[in-house]
Short mmCIF file of C-alpha atoms in Angstrom, two decimals:
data_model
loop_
_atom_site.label_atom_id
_atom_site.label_comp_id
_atom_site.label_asym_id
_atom_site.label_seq_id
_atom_site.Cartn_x
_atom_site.Cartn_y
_atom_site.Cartn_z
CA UNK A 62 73.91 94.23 66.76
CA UNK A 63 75.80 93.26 70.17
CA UNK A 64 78.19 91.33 68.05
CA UNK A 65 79.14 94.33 66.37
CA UNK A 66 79.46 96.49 69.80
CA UNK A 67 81.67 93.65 70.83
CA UNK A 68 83.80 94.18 68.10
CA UNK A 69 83.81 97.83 68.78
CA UNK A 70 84.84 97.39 72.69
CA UNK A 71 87.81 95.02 71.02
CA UNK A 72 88.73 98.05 68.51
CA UNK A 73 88.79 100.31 71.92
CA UNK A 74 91.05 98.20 74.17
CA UNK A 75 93.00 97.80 71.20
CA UNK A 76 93.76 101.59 70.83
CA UNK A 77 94.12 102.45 74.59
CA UNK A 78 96.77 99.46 74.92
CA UNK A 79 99.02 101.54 72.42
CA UNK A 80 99.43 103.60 75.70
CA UNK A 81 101.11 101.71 78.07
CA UNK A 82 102.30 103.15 81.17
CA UNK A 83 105.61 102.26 82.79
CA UNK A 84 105.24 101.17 86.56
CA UNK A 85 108.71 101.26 87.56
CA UNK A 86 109.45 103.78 90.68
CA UNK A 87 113.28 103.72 90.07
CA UNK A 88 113.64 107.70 89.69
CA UNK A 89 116.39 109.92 90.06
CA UNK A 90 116.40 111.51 93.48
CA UNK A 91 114.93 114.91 93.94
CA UNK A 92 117.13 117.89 92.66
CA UNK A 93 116.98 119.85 96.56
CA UNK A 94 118.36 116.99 97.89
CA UNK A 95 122.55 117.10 98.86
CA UNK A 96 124.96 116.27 96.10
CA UNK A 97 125.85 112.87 98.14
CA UNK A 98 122.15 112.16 97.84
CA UNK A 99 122.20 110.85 94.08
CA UNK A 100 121.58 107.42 94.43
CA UNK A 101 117.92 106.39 91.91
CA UNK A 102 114.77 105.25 94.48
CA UNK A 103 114.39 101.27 93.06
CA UNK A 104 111.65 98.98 94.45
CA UNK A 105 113.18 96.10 96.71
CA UNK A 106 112.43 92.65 97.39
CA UNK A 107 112.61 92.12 100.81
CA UNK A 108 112.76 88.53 101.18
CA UNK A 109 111.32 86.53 104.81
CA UNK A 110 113.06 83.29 106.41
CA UNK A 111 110.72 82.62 109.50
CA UNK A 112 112.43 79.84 111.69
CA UNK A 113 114.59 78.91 108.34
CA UNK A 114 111.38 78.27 105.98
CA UNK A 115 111.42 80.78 102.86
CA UNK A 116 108.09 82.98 103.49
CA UNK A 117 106.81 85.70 101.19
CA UNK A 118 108.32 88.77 99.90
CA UNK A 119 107.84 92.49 100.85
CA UNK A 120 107.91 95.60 98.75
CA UNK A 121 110.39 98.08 99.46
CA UNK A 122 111.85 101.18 97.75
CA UNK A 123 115.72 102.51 98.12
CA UNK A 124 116.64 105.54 100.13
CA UNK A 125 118.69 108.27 98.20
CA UNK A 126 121.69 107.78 100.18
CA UNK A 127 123.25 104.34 101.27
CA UNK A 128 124.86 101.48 99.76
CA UNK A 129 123.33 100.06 96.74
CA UNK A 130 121.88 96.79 96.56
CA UNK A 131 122.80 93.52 94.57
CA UNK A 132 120.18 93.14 91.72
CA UNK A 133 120.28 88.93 92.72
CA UNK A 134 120.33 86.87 95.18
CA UNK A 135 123.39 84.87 94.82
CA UNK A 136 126.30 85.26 97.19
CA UNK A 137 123.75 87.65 98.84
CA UNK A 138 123.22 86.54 102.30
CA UNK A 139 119.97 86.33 105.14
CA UNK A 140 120.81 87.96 107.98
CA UNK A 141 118.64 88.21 111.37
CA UNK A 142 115.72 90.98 111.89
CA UNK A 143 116.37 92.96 114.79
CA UNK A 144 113.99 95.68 116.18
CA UNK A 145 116.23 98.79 117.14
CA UNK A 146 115.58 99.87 120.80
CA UNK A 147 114.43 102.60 120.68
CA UNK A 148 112.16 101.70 118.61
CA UNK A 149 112.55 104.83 116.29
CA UNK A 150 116.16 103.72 116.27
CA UNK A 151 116.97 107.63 116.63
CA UNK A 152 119.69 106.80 119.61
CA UNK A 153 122.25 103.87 120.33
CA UNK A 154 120.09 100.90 120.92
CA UNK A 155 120.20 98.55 123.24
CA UNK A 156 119.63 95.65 121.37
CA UNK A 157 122.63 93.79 119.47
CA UNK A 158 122.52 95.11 116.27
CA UNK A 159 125.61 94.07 115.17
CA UNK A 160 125.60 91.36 112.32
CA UNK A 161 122.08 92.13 111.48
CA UNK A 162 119.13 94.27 109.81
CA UNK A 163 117.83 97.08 111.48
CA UNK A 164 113.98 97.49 112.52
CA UNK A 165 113.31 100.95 113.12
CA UNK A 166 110.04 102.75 113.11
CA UNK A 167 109.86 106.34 111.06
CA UNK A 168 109.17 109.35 113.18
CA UNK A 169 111.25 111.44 116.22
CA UNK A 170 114.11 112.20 114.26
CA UNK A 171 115.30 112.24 110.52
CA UNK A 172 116.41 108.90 108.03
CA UNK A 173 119.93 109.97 108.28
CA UNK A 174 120.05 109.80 111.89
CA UNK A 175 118.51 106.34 112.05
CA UNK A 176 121.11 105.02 109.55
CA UNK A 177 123.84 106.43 111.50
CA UNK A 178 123.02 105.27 114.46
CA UNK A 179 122.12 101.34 112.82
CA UNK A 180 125.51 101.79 111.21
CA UNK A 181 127.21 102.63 114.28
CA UNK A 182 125.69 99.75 116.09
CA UNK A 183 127.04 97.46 113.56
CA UNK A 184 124.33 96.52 111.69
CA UNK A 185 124.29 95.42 108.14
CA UNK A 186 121.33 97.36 106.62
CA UNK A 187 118.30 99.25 108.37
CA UNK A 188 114.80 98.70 107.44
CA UNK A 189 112.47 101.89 107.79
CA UNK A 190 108.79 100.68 108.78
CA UNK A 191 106.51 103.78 107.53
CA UNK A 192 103.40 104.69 109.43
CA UNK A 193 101.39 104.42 106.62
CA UNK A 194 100.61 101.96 103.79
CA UNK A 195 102.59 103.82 100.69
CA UNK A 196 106.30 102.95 100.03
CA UNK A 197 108.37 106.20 101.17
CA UNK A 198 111.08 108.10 99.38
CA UNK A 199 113.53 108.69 101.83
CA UNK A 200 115.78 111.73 101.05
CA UNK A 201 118.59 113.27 102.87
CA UNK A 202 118.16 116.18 105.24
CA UNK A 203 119.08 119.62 104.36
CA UNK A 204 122.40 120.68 104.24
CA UNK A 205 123.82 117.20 105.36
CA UNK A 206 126.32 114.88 104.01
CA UNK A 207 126.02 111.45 103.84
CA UNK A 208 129.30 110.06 102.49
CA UNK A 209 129.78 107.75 105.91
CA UNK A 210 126.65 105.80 105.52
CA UNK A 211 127.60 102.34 103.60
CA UNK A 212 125.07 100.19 104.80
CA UNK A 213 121.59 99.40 102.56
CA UNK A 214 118.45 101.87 103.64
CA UNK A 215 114.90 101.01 102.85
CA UNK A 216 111.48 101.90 103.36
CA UNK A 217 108.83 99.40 103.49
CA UNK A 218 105.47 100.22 104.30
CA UNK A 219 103.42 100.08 107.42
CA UNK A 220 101.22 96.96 106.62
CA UNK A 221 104.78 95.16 105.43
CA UNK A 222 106.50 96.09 108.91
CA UNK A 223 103.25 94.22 110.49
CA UNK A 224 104.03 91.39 108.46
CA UNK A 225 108.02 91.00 110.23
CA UNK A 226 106.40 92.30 113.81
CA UNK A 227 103.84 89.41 113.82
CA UNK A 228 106.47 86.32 113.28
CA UNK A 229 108.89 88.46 115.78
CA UNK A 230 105.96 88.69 118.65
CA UNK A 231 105.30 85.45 118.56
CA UNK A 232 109.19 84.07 118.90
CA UNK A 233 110.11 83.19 115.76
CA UNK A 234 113.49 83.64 113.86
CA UNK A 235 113.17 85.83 111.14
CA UNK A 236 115.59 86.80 108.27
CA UNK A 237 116.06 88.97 105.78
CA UNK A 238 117.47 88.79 102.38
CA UNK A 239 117.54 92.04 100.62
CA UNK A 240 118.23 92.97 96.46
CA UNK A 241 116.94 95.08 94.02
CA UNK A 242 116.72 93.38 90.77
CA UNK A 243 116.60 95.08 87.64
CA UNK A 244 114.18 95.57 85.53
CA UNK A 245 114.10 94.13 81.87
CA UNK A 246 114.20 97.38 78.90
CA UNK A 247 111.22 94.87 77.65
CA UNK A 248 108.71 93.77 80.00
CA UNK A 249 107.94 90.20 78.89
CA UNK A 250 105.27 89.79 80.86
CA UNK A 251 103.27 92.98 80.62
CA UNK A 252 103.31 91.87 76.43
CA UNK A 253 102.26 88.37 77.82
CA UNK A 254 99.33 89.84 79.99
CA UNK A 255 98.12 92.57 77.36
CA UNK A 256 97.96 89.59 74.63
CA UNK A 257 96.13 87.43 77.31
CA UNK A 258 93.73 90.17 78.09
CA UNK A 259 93.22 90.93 74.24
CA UNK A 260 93.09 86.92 73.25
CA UNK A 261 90.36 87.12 76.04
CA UNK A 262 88.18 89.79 74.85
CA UNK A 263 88.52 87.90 71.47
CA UNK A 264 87.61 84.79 72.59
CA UNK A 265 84.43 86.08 73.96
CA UNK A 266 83.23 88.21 71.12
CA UNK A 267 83.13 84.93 68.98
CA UNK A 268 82.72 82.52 72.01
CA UNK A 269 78.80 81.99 70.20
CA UNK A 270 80.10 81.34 67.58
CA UNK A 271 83.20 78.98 68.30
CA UNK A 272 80.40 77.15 70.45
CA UNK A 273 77.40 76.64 67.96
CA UNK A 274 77.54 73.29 66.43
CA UNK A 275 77.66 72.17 63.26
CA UNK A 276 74.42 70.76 63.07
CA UNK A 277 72.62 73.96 64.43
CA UNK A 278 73.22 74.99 61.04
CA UNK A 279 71.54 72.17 58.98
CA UNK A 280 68.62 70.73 57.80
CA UNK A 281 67.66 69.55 60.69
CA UNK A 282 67.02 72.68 62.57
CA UNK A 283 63.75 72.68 65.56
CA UNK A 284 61.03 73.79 64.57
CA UNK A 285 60.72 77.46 64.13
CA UNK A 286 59.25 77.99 67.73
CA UNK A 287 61.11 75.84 69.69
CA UNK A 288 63.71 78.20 68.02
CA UNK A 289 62.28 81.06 68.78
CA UNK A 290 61.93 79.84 72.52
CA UNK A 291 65.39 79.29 72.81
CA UNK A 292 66.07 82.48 71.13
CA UNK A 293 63.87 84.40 74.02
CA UNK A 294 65.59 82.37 76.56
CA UNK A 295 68.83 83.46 75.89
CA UNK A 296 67.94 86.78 75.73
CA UNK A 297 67.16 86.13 79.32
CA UNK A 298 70.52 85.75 79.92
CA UNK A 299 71.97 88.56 78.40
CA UNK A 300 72.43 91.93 80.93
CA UNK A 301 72.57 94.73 78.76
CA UNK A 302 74.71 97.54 80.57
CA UNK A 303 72.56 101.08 80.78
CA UNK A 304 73.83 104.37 81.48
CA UNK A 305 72.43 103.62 85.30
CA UNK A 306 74.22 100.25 86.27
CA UNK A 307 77.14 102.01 84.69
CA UNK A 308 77.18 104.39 87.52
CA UNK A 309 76.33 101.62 89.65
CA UNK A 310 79.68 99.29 88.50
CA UNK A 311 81.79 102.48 89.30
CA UNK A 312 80.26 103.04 93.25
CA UNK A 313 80.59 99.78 93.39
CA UNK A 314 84.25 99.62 92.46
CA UNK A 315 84.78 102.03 94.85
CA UNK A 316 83.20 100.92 97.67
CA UNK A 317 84.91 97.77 97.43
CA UNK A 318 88.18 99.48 97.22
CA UNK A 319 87.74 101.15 100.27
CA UNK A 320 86.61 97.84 102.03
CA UNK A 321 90.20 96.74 100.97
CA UNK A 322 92.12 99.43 102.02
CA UNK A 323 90.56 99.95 105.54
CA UNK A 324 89.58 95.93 106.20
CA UNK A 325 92.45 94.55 103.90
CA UNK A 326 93.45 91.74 106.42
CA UNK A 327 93.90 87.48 106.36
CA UNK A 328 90.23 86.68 106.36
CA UNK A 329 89.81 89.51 104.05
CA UNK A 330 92.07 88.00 101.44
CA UNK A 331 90.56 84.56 102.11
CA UNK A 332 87.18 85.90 101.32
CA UNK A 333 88.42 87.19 97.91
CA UNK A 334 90.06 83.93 97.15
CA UNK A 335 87.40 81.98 98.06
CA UNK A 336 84.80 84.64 95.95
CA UNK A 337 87.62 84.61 92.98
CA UNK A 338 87.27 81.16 93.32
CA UNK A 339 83.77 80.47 92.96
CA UNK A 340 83.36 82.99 90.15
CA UNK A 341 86.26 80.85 88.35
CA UNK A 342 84.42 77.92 89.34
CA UNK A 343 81.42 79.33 87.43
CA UNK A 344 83.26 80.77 84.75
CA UNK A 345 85.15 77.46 84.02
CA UNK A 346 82.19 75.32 83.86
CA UNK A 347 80.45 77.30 81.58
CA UNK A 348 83.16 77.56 78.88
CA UNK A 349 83.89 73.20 79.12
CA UNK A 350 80.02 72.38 79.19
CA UNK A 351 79.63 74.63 75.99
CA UNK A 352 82.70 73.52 74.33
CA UNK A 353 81.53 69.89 74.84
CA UNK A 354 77.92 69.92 73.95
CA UNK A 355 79.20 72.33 70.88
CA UNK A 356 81.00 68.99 69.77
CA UNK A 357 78.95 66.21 70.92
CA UNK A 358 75.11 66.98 70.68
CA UNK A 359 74.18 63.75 73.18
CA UNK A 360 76.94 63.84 75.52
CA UNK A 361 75.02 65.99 77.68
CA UNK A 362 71.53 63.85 77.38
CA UNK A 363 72.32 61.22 80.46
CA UNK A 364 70.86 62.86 83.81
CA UNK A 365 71.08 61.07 87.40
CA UNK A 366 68.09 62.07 90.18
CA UNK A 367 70.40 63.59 93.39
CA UNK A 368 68.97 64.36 96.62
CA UNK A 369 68.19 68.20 96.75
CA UNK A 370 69.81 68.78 93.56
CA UNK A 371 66.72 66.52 91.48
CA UNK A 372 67.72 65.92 87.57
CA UNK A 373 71.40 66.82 87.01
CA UNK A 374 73.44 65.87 83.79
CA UNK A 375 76.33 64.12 84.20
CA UNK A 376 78.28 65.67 82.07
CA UNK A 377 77.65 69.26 84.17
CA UNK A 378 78.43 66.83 87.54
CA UNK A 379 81.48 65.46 86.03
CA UNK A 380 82.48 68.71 84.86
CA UNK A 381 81.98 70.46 87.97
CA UNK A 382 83.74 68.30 90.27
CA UNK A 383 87.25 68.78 88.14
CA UNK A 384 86.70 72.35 88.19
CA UNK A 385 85.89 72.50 91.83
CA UNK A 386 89.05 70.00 92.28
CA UNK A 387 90.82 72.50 90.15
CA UNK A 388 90.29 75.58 92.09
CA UNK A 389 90.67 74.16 95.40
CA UNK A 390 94.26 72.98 93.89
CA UNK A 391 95.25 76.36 93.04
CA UNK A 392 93.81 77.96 96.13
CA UNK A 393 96.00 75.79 98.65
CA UNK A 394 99.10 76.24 96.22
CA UNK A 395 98.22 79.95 95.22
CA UNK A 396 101.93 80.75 96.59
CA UNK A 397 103.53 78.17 94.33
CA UNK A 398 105.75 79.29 91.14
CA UNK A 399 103.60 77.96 88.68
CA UNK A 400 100.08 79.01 90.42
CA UNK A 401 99.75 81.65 88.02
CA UNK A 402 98.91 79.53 85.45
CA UNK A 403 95.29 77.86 86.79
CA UNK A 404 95.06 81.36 88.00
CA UNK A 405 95.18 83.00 84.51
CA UNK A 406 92.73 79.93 83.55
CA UNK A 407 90.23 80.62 86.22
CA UNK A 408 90.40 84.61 85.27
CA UNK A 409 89.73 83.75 81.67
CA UNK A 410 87.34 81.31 82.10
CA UNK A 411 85.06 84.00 84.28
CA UNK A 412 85.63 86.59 82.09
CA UNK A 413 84.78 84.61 79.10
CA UNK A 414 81.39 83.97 81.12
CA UNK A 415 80.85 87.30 81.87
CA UNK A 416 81.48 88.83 78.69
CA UNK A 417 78.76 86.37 76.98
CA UNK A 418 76.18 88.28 80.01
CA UNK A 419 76.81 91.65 79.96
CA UNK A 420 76.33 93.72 76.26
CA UNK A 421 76.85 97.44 76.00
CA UNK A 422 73.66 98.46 73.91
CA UNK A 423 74.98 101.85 72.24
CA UNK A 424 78.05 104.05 72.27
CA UNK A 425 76.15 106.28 74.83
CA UNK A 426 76.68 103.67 77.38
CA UNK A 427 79.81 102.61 76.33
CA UNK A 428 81.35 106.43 77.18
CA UNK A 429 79.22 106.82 80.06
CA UNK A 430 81.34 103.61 81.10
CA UNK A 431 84.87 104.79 79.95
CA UNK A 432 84.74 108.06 81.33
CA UNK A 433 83.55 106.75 84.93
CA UNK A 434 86.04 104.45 84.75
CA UNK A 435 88.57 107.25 83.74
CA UNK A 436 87.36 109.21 86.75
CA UNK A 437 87.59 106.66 89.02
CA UNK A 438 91.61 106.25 88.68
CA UNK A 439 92.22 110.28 88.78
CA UNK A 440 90.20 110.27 91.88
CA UNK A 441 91.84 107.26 93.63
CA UNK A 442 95.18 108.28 92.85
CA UNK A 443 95.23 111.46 92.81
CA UNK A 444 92.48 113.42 94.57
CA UNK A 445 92.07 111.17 97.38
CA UNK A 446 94.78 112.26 99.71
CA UNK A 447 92.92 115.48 100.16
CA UNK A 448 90.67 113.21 102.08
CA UNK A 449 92.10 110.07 103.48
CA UNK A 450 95.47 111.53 103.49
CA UNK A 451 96.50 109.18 101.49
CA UNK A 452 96.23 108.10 97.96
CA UNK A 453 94.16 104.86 98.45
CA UNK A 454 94.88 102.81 95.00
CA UNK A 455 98.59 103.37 95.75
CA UNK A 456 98.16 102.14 99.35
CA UNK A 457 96.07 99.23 98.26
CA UNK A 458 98.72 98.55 95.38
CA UNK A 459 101.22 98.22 98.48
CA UNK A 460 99.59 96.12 100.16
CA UNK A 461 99.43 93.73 96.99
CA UNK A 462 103.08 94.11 96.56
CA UNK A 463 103.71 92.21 100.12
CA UNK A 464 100.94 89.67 99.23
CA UNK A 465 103.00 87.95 96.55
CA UNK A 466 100.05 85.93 95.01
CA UNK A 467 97.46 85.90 98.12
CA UNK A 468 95.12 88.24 96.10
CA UNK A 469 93.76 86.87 93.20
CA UNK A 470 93.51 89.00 90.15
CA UNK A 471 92.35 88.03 86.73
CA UNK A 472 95.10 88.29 85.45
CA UNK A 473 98.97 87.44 85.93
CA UNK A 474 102.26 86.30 84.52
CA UNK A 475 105.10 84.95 86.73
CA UNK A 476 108.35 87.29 86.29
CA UNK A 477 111.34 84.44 86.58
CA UNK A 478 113.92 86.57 87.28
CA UNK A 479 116.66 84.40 85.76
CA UNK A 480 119.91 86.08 88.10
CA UNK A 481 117.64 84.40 91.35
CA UNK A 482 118.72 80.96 89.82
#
């Protein structure tokens, strides 16, 4: 009976992947702007050079009006950050702006004033630092032309200006490299995650099966109650979902998305990868020690006596000193290009795991489940501005989008954008 629910939650996330939504903010620009303001909102990479190292990348999005950026990197060059003095860069500064990009915090006076005056001071581009953690669409004033601005504009949010101000506060160099690439009509790697995330589900509805040896299957089967022992035993194991914990997943999911949007900080992020971690850990041992015994009935039959730990197989020590090794290597290299791959394997590997634990008994519990989880994204997105004055999943999103890689999630594919090479 759970195999065949499993088979029904692979029939569902089958059917609700036919919908896939398009994440791509490049929009035209609002119809009440002026007709000079007609240039599409695009998400930028703002790229960080602290003291001539590469660093990590900050989401941006376009303003309306301004200059449009290269969609690569080549022949496009780093220039130096430079905070506008004022601050809200609404009057001349007096601070060299000239060669340069533009710090310049939102508020006191409108966009186009800030870009004037950047542009007046000679600076290359002007970077708007919003006050809070969404990416803003900057549109042009009322009534106002804007066919003298030809420098770049764009918005970054508040937690990505934090990012620049800590390097600059504590006397460092820092540049800026700014482009827009495009976006590919076929997103590769949303195909590449959706099959990962289906191959996964897969995996795990036959993962008991792909597991149970050949010999389980014999003649020479335990006796019927050591059978039956094992048989209760695993049904130990299994946590069947009810309508209650149901609930209980979605408060929970909530609660911890508030932690990250008010406490989302270094340590924070360190505590998730060191949490992701150990789940993957977990997840990763489980799947190798099954595979193996499924294969070789007496490799796991050797134990050693260890201090505090008493009778431990070898096989599970072996095994759980590569995948320890394993994580810790992905952890310290988490911001390399090819980290996404033991990433993806320490995702699967816990999901795999968790999927052989938790069972939906009935289709009651299985909508229950769907239509909190529905719920959950209306509310976040849409309905919670009226409280926090701010729609949280977008501003936690944000905050993701200048983390390139420091939050682990179960699942990603590395977008090589070929015109960067």
């Amino acid at each position: 009976m759970a195999f065949s629910w499993r088979l029904i939650g692979l029939c569902i996330l089958l059917l609700s992947s036919i919908v896939i939504a398009d994440d791509d903010i490049s929009r035209a620009a609002p119809a009440n702007a002026s007709t000079s303001c007609n240039n599409p909102y695009r998400l930028v990479l703002v790229k960080l050079w602290i003291d001539g190292a590469e660093h990590e990348q900050i989401g941006g999005l376009s303003a309306a009006f301004g200059s449009l950026l290269p969609t690569n990197t080549k022949n496009t060059p780093r220039l130096p950050a430079t905070y506008a003095k004022p601050l809200n860069g609404c009057s001349s500064s007096s601070s060299k702006l000239s060669g340069s990009i533009a710090l310049a915090l939102r508020g006191q006076c409108d966009f186009l004033t800030k870009a004037t005056v950047a542009q007046a001071g000679g600076a290359a581009g002007i970077l708007m630092i919003n006050d809070q953690e969404d990416l803003l669409e900057i549109t042009c004033p009322d009534n106002s032309t804007v066919s003298n601005i030809t420098i770049p504009v764009v918005t970054i949010s508040k937690a990505g200006g934090d990012v620049i101000e800590k390097y600059i506060s504590a006397g460092k160099k820092v540049e800026i490299l700014l482009y827009s690439p495009d976006r590919p009509i076929v997103d590769y790697s949303a195909m590449f995650i959706w099959l990962m995330a289906v191959g996964t589900i897969f995996c795990a509805s036959f993962w008991s099966e792909l597991t149970t040896s050949k010999e389980s299957n014999g003649y020479e089967q335990a006796p019927e109650v050591n059978a039956g022992g094992a048989r209760e035993e695993d049904d130990k194991e299994i946590l069947n979902i009810t309508t209650k914990s149901a609930l209980i997943f979605v408060i929970s999911a909530s609660t911890f998305l508030l932690l990250l949007y008010f406490f989302m900080s270094a340590w924070f992020v360190w505590l998730l990868i060191i949490l992701f971690s150990i789940g993957g850990v977990e997840g990763m041992h489980s799947c190798i020690i099954s595979l193996v015994s499924s294969k070789c009935k007496g490799c796991g039959r050797k134990t050693l006596n260890l201090p505090l730990l008493g009778e431990v197989s070898v096989l599970s020590l072996v095994v759980l000193i590569v995948c320890v090794a394993f994580a810790i290597f992905w952890a310290a290299t988490r911001k390399a290009s090819y980290s996404w791959i033991g990433q993806d394997i320490l995702g699967i590997c816990l999901m795999i795991t968790v999927l052989q634990l938790a069972q939906l008994p009935n289709i009651k519990v299985a909508t229950v489940l769907l239509c909190c989880a529905f719920l959950y994204d209306i509310f976040w997105v849409f309905l919670s501005p009226a409280i926090f004055h701010d729609s949280v999943m977008i501003a936690v999103s944000s905050l993701f989008s200048y983390i390139y890689f420091s939050v682990p999630s179960m699942l990603t594919f590395c977008i090589v954008v070929s015109s960067q090479f």
